Amino acid sequence: IQPTVQEALMKGRPVVALESTIITHGMAYPQNLSMAREVEEIVTTNGALPATVGILRGRIHVGLTDEELEFLASSKNVVKVSRRDLPFVLSQGLSGGTTVSGTMIAAHKAGIPIFVTGGIGGVHRGGENTLDVSADLTELGRTPVAVVSAGVKSILDIGRTLEYLETQGVCVAAFGESREFPAFFSRQSGFQAPYHVRNEEEAAELIASVLGLGLSSGVLIAVPCPQERAASGQVIEEAIQRALSEARLKGITGKELTPFMLQKLNELTDGKSLDSNLALIQNNARVGSCIAVALSKLQKARRKGNLPRQEDTTPPRPVVIGGINVDFIAKARNPVILGGGQTNAGRVRRTFGGVGRNLADCLSRLGLTPLFLSAIGRDEHSESVLHYCHHMDMSAVLQLEGKRTATYCAVITSAGELSVGLGDMDIHQQITEQYVSQFKENLCQAPLVCIDGNVPLSTIQYVCQLAREHQLAVCYEPTDENKASKPFLSDSWKVLTYISPNLQELRAINRTLGNHLPAGIEYTE
């Protein structure tokens, strides 16, 4: 994931995913490159961050640099990558453009809820005999991403496509005042969408509803092509019939059919279909970006408890900011631990810890349901953590693709003394000031704020500054000797209400403040 995209997602800013098959297989170079740049610029202009998805040398990229865009646009031997193609393309180190299906998978894994494309695939004409049905439709039935498109490509069987989407449980809504389902180049298809949303706010509410229900299916928002640049339905239909006849004569089927049809339509309509194609892509980018901005605002408002239906019913609650760890404790059976690579008999167990998690756990068991701010990865440990913490409110905890959930491994002797400890806790640095500041209102109203030493220094200073301004009660748990002194590097410590150091941590704090160690409490190993 491109760093700017990752940062935007962490901060809850609007991000719009874009496909790359239109770059690799939809238009010729250099027109495809200028189109891609223009679409990204439209997304940016309308307040969102573009994240074009592509496969480069066997790796999925979410967000492309200009050089990477040019590579895909100018390369000759790139693959059209749908769900079925991903394993092979990645394993072979190939490059390719992602289809609607492929892009949805990457967007969902990255945590991007909105994806803009030209038009989705569907049931091909004659599909009742050939069973040629685009993987885009099944992807919409099993991947919770909102797809903004100009409906279904008009070269397809639109009626059967809508029936198939219904079978897959996909919520389909036309965008605007009409329920008329658009037909890509044309504004009318002769079919009605099941629902319609009048503006980006209604679209955002619909998407938020789907995400909130936890449905595994997506949403299709069908946006008609701008009136002034839409192609005549009759002209397009005549060209489609001619192109289909030629495709049948040449035996063109499968994933080669759509690129062939679009190219042939461009020839038969003297470029009118390509002009409409460019117009609808640009329009979809504008509409999709506005929906993404509206969705981001809606999610932030709900997260902060700003909606009227939440304000009066949710009492202020404690806030805990700190780490989550998966701990592996290995205790030797024999008094002497053998080195040299030998296996020592013992018992290994897994527990769930992290100072912040422990505090939030205790408060939850006391019935106080704290707001817990922390970070975990999307890996083999995250599901176990969430399952174990089912009694806690984990809704605000960051789940980050490509990051590892913090783990700690301790090897202890049979007598219970720590022999060696190893920690992988880099993810705690993602508990940033920017992330925590999204919950400023909750912090300012909290009867108690708990923060542990795993949290970055800038975040601790931010919380202490809020405490100073709003007279908050803050409990600081130093965590360990090396982290204990963070608030004491400045005047931040003066606003702390409670602190719970052990003797080692207290000595470290004392040294940081420049105080002499009082007689009688020297620490010895």
mmCIF file of N, CA and C in Angstrom, residues 33 119 165 178 186 250 293 352 422:
data_model
loop_
_atom_site.group_PDB
_atom_site.id
_atom_site.type_symbol
_atom_site.label_atom_id
_atom_site.label_comp_id
_atom_site.label_asym_id
_atom_site.label_seq_id
_atom_site.Cartn_x
_atom_site.Cartn_y
_atom_site.Cartn_z
ATOM 1 N N LEU A 33 -2.710 6.582 -20.583
ATOM 2 C CA LEU A 33 -1.949 7.216 -19.499
ATOM 3 C C LEU A 33 -2.531 8.581 -19.146
ATOM 4 N N GLY A 119 -17.563 0.799 -16.235
ATOM 5 C CA GLY A 119 -18.750 -0.053 -16.160
ATOM 6 C C GLY A 119 -18.333 -1.448 -15.748
ATOM 7 N N LEU A 165 -27.391 -10.221 -10.276
ATOM 8 C CA LEU A 165 -27.004 -9.418 -9.110
ATOM 9 C C LEU A 165 -28.000 -9.614 -7.967
ATOM 10 N N SER A 178 -33.772 9.456 -11.056
ATOM 11 C CA SER A 178 -34.485 8.393 -11.765
ATOM 12 C C SER A 178 -33.978 7.016 -11.344
ATOM 13 N N SER A 186 -24.955 4.808 -22.868
ATOM 14 C CA SER A 186 -26.273 5.442 -22.940
ATOM 15 C C SER A 186 -26.868 5.602 -21.546
ATOM 16 N N LYS A 250 -14.972 -14.836 -35.652
ATOM 17 C CA LYS A 250 -13.547 -14.973 -35.322
ATOM 18 C C LYS A 250 -13.311 -15.885 -34.119
ATOM 19 N N VAL A 293 -16.126 11.271 0.207
ATOM 20 C CA VAL A 293 -16.015 12.378 1.173
ATOM 21 C C VAL A 293 -17.207 12.348 2.135
ATOM 22 N N PHE A 352 -2.968 -13.475 26.098
ATOM 23 C CA PHE A 352 -3.219 -12.192 25.453
ATOM 24 C C PHE A 352 -2.969 -11.078 26.462
ATOM 25 N N LEU A 422 11.848 -11.663 23.836
ATOM 26 C CA LEU A 422 11.896 -11.104 22.482
ATOM 27 C C LEU A 422 10.554 -10.452 22.172
#
